[in-house]
PDB file of C-alpha atoms in Angstrom:
ATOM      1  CA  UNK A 229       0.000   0.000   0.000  1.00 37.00           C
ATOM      2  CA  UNK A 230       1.107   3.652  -0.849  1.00 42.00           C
ATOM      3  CA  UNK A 231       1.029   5.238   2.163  1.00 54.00           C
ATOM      4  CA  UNK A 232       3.153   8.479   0.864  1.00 65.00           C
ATOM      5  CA  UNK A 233       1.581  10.370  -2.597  1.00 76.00           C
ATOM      6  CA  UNK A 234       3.599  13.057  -4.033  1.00 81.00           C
ATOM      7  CA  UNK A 235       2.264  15.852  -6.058  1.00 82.00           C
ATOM      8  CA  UNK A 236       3.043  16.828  -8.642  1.00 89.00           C
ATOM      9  CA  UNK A 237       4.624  13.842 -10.376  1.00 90.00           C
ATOM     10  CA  UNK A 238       7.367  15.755 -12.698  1.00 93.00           C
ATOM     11  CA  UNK A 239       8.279  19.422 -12.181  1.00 95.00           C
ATOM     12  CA  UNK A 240       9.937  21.519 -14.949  1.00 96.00           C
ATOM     13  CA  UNK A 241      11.299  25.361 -14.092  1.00 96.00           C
ATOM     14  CA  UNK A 242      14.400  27.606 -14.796  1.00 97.00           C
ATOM     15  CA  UNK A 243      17.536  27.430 -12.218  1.00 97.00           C
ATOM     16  CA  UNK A 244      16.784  29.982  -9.563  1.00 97.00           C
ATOM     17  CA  UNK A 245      13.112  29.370  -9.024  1.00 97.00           C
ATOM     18  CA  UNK A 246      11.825  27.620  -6.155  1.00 97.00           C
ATOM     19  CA  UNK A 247      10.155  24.259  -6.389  1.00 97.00           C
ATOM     20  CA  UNK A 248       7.923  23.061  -3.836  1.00 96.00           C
ATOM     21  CA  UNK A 249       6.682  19.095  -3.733  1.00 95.00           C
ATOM     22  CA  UNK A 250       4.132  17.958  -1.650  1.00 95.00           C
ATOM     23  CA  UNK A 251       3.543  14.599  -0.066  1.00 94.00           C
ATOM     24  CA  UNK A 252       0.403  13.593   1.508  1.00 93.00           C
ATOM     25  CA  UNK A 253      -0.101  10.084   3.981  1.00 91.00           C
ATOM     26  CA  UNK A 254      -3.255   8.680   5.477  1.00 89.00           C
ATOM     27  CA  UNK A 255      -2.257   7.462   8.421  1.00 86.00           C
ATOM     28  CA  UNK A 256      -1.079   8.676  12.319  1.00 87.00           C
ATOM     29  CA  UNK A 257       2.809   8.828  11.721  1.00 88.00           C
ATOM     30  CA  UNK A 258       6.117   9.085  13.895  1.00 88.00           C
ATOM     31  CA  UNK A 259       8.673  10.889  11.435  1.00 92.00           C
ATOM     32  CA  UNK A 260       8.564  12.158   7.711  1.00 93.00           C
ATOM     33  CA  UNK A 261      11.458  11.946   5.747  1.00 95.00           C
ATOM     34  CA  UNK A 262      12.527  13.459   2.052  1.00 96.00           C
ATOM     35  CA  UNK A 263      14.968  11.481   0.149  1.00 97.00           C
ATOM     36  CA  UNK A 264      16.454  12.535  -3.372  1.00 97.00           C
ATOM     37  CA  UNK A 265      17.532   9.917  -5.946  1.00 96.00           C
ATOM     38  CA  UNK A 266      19.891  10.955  -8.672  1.00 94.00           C
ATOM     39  CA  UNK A 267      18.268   8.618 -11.745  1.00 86.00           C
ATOM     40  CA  UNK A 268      18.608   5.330 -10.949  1.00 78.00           C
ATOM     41  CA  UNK A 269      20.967   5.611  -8.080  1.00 88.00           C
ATOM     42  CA  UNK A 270      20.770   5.114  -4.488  1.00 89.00           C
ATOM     43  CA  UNK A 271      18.636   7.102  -2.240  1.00 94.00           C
ATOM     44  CA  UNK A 272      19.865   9.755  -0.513  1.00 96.00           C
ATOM     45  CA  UNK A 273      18.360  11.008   2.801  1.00 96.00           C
ATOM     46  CA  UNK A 274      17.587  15.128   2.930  1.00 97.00           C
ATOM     47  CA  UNK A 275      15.567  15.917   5.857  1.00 97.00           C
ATOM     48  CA  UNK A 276      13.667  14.516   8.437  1.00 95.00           C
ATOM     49  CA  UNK A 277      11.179  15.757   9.967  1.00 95.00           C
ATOM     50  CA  UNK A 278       8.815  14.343  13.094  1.00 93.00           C
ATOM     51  CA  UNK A 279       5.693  14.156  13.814  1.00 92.00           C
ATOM     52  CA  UNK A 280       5.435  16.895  17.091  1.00 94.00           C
ATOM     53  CA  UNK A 281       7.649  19.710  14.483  1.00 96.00           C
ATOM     54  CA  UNK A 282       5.819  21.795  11.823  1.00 97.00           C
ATOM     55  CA  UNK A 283       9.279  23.346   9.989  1.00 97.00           C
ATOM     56  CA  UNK A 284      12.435  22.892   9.517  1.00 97.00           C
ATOM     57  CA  UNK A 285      15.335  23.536   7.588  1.00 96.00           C
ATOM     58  CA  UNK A 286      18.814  22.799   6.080  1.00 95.00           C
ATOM     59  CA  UNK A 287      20.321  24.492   3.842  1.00 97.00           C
ATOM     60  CA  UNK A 288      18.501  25.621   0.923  1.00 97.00           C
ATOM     61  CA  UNK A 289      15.533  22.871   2.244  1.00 98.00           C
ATOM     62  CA  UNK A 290      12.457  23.687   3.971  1.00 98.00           C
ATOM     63  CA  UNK A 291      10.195  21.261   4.983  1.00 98.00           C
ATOM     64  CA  UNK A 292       6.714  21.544   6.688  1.00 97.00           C
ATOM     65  CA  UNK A 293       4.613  19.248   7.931  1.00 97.00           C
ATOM     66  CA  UNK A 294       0.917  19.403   8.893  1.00 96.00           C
ATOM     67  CA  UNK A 295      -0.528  16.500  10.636  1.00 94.00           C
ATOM     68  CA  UNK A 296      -3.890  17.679  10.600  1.00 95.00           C
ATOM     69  CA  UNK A 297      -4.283  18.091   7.019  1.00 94.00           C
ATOM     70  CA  UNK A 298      -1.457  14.181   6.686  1.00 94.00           C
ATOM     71  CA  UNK A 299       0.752  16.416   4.321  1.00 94.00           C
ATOM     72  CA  UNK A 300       3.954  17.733   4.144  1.00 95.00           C
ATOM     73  CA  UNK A 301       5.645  19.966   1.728  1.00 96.00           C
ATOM     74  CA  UNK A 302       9.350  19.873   0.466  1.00 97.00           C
ATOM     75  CA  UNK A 303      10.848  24.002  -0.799  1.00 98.00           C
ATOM     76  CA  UNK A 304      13.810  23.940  -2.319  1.00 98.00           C
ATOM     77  CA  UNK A 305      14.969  27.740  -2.366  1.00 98.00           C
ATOM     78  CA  UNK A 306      17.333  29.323  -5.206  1.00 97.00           C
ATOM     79  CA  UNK A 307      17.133  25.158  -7.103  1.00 97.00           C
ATOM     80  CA  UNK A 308      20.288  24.554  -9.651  1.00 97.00           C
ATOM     81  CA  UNK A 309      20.718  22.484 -12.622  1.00 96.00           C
ATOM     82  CA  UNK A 310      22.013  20.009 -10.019  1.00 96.00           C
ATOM     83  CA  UNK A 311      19.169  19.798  -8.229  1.00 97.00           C
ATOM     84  CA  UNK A 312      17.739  17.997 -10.853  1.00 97.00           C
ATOM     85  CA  UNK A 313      16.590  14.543  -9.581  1.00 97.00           C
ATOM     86  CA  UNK A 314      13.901  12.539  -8.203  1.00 95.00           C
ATOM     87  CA  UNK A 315      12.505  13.132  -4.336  1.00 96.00           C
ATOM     88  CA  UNK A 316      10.624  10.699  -2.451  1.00 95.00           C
ATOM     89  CA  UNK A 317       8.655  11.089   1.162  1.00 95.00           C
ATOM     90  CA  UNK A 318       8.593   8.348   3.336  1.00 94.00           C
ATOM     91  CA  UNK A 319       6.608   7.193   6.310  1.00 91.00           C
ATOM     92  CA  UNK A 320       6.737   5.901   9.680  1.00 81.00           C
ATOM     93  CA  UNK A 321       4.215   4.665  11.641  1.00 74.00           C
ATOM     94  CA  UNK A 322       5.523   3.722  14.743  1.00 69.00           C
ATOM     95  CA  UNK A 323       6.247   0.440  13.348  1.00 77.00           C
ATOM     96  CA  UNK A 324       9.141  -1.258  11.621  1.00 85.00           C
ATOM     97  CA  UNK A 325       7.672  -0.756   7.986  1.00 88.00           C
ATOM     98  CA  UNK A 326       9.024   2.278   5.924  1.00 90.00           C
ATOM     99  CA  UNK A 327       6.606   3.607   3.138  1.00 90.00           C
ATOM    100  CA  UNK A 328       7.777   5.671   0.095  1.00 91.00           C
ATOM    101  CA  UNK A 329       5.759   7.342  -2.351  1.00 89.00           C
ATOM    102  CA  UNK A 330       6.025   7.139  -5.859  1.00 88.00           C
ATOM    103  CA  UNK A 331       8.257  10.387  -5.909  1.00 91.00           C
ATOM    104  CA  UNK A 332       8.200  13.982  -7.698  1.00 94.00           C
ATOM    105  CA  UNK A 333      10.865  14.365 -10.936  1.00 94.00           C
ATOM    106  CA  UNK A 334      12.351  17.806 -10.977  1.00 97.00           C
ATOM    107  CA  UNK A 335      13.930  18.784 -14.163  1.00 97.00           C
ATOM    108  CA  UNK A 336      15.894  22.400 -13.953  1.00 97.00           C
ATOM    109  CA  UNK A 337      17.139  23.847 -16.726  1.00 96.00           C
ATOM    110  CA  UNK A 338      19.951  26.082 -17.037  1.00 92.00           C
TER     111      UNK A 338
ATOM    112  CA  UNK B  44      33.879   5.265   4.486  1.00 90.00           C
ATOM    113  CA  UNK B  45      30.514   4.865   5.591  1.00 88.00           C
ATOM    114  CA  UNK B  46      29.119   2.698   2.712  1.00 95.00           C
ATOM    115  CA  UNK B  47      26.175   0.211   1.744  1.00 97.00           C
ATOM    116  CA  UNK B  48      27.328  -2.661  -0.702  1.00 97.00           C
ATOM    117  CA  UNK B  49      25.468  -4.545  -2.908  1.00 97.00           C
ATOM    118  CA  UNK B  50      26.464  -7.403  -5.667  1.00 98.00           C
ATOM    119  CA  UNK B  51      25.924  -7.713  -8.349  1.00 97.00           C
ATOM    120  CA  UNK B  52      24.985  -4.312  -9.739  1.00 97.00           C
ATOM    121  CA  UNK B  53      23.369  -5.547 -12.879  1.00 97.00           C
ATOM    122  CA  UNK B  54      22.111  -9.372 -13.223  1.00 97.00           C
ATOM    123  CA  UNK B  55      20.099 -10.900 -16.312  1.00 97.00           C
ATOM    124  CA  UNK B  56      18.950 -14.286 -15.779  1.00 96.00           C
ATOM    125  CA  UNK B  57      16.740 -16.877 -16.665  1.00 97.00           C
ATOM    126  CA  UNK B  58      12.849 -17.708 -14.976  1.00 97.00           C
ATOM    127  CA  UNK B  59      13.251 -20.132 -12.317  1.00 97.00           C
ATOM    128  CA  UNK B  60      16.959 -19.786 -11.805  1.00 97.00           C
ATOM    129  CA  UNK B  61      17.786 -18.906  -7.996  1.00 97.00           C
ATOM    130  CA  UNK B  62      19.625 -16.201  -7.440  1.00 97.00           C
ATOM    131  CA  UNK B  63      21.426 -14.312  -4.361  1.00 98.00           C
ATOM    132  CA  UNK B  64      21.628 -10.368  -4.066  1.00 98.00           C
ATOM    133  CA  UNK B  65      24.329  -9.935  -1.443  1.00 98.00           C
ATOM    134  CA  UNK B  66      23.868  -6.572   1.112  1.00 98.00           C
ATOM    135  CA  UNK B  67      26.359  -5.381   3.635  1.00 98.00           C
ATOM    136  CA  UNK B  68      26.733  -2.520   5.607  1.00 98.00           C
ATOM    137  CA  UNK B  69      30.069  -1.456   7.395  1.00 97.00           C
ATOM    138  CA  UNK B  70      28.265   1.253  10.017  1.00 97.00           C
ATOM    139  CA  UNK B  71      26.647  -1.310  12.600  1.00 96.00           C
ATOM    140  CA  UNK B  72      23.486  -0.735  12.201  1.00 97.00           C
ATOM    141  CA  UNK B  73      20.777  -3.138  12.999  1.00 96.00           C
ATOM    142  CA  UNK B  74      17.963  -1.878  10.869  1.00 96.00           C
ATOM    143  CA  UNK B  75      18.573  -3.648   7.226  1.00 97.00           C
ATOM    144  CA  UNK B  76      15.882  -3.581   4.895  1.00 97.00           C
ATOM    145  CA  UNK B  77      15.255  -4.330   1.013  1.00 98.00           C
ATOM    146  CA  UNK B  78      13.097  -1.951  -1.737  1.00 97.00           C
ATOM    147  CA  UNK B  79      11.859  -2.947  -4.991  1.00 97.00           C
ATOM    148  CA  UNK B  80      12.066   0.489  -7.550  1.00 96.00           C
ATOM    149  CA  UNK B  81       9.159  -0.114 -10.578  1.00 93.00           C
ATOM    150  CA  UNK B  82       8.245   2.795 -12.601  1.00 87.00           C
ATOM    151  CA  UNK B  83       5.603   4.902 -11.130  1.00 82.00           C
ATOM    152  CA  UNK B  84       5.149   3.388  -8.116  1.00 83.00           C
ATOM    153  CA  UNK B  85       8.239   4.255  -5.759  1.00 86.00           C
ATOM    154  CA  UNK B  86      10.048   2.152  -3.542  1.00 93.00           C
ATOM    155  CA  UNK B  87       7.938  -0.821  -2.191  1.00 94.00           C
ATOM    156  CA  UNK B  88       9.711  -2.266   1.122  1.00 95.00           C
ATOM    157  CA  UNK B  89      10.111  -6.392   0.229  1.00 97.00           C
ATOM    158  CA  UNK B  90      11.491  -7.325   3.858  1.00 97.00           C
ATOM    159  CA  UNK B  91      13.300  -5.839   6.565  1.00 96.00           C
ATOM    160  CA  UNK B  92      15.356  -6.951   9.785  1.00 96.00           C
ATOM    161  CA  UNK B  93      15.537  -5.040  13.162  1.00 94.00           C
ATOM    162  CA  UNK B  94      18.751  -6.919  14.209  1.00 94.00           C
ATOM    163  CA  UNK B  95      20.196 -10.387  13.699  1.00 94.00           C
ATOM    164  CA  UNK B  96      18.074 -13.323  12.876  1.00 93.00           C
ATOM    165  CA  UNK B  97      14.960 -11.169  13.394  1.00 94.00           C
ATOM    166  CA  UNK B  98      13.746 -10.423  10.018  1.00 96.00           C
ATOM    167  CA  UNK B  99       9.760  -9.742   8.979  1.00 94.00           C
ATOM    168  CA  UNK B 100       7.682  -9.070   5.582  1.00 94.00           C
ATOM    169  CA  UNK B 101       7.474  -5.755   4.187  1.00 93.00           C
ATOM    170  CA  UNK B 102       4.211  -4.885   1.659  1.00 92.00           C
ATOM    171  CA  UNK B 103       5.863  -7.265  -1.423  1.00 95.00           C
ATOM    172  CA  UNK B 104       7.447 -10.379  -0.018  1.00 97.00           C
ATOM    173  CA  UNK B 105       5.724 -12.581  -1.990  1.00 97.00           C
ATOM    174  CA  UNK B 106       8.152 -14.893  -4.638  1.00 97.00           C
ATOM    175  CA  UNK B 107      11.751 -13.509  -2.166  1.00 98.00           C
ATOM    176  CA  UNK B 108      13.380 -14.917   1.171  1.00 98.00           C
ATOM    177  CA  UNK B 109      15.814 -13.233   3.340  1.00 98.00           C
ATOM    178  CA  UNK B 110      18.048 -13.945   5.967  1.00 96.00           C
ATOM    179  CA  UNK B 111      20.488 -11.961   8.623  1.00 97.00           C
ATOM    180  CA  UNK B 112      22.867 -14.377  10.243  1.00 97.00           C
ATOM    181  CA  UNK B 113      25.317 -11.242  11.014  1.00 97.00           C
ATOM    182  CA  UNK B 114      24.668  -8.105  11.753  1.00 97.00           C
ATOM    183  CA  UNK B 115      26.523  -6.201   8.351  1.00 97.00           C
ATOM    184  CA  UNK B 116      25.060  -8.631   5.761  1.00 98.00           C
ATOM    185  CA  UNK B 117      21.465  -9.068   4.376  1.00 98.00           C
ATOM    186  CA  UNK B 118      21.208 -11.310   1.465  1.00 98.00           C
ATOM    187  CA  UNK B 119      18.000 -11.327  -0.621  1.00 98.00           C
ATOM    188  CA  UNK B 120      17.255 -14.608  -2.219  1.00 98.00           C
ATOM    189  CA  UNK B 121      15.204 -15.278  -5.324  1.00 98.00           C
ATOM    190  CA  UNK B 122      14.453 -18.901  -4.808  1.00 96.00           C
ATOM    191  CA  UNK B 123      12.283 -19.175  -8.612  1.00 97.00           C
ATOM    192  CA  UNK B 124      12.823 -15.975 -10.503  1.00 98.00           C
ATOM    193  CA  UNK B 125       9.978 -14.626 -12.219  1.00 97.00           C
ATOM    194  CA  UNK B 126       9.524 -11.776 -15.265  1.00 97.00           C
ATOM    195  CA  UNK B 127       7.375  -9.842 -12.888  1.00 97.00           C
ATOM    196  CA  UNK B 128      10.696  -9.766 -10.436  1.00 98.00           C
ATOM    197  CA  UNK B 129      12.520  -7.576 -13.199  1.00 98.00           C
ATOM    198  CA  UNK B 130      12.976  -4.325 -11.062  1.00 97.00           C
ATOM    199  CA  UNK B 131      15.856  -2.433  -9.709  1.00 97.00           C
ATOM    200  CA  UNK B 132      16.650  -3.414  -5.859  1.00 98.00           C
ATOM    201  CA  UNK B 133      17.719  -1.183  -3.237  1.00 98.00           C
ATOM    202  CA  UNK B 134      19.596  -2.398   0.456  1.00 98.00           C
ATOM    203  CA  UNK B 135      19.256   0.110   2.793  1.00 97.00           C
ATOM    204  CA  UNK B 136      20.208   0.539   6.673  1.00 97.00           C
ATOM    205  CA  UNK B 137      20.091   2.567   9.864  1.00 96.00           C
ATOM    206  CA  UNK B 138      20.740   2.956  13.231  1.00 94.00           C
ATOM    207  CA  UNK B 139      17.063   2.220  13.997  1.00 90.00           C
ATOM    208  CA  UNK B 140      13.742   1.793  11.551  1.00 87.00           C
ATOM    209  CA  UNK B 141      12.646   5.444  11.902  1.00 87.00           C
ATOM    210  CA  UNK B 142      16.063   6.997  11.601  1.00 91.00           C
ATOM    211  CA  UNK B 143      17.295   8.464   8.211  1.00 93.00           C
ATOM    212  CA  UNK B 144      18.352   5.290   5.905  1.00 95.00           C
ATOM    213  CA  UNK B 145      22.078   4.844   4.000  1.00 96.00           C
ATOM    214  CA  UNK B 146      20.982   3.109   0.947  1.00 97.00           C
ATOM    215  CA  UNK B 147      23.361   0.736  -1.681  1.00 97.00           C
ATOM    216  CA  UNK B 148      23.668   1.652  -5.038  1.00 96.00           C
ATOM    217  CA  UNK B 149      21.204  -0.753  -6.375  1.00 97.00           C
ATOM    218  CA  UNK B 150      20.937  -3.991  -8.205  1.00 98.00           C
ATOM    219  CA  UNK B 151      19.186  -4.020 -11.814  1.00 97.00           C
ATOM    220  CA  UNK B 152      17.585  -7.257 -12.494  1.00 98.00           C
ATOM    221  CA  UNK B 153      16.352  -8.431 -15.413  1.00 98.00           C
ATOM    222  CA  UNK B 154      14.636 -12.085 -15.494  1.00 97.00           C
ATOM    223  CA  UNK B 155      13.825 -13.596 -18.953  1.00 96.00           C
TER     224      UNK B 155
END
């Protein structure tokens, strides 16, 4: 079961924009966490983000997280052509499972 | 360095030949877990193991068997490869199952 949905799927803008992806979850969770995955390679972890916090940040990353509405949002200030890449949410509900969503492409072009 | 192994990297086989995926992780962490990658629909968790010889299904287990006899490795076994098992695989581990994950570089697997 997909317990994390991202929105949108793909994402296309100019380097210097902003992009903002949103994950939403339907159940109670302990921690939210963004990974980015550089096509076809290995996850790698961004930000985490529990379930009693509603922002944080690192870097050019700002993540929110509303438990009332089971959605959080991923900004990604200033983005770069490097920032190109695929970013997944995952879930954890208290248990031992982890649950990704299918994941938001960003494309930025130069 | 702080790494996640996996072998092979890229595998083509042939239905109904087993196969082993080796994982190993040099950080001591007890979480280990294994991800499926299909187009469109993200990571789906196949099984994961909170510390040796304690292992339990994730949401696709179904047609794979694991094992964790030491704490760094984390072999996933194909016991009858199927077409529907073509996918890229991801090991991953962590300190604990909520903290942030350290993931391998992936194994693509093609099954004929």
């Amino acid at each position: 079961s997909q317990q994390g949905e991202e929105d949108p799927q793909a994402l296309s803008i100019q380097e210097g924009e902003n992009a903002t992806m949103n994950c939403s979850y339907k159940t109670s969770i302990n921690n939210l966490q963004w990974y980015r995955q550089n096509s076809g390679r290995g996850l790698v972890h961004l930000i985490l983000i529990r379930s009693n916090e509603r922002e944080k940040h690192s870097g050019r990353l700002r993540v929110t997280l509303d438990t009332s509405k089971k959605s959080s949002s991923l900004l990604i200030t200033a983005s770069r052509a490097a920032d190109t890449a695929s970013y997944f949410c995952a879930t954890h509900t208290g248990g031992f499972k982890t649950i990704f969503g299918a994941g938001t492409r960003l494309f930025v072009k130069a | 360095e702080a790494q996640v192994t996996q072998n092979p990297r890229y595998l083509i086989t042939v239905t109904g030949k087993k196969l082993t995926v080796t994982c190993s992780q040099n950080m001591n962490h007890e979480y280990m877990s294994w991800y499926r990658q299909d187009p469109g629909l993200g990571l789906r968790q196949i099984y994961y193991s909170m510390n040796v010889e304690v292992t339990d299904k994730g949401d696709v287990p179904e047609g794979y068997k694991v094992s964790r006899k030491e704490k760094r490795n984390f072999p996933l076994i194909l016991e009858s490869p199927s077409p529907n098992q073509t996918s890229l695989y991801f090991c991953a581990s962590s300190d604990r199952a909520v903290d942030e994950q350290f993931f391998g570089p992936g194994t693509r697997l093609t099954v004929l």
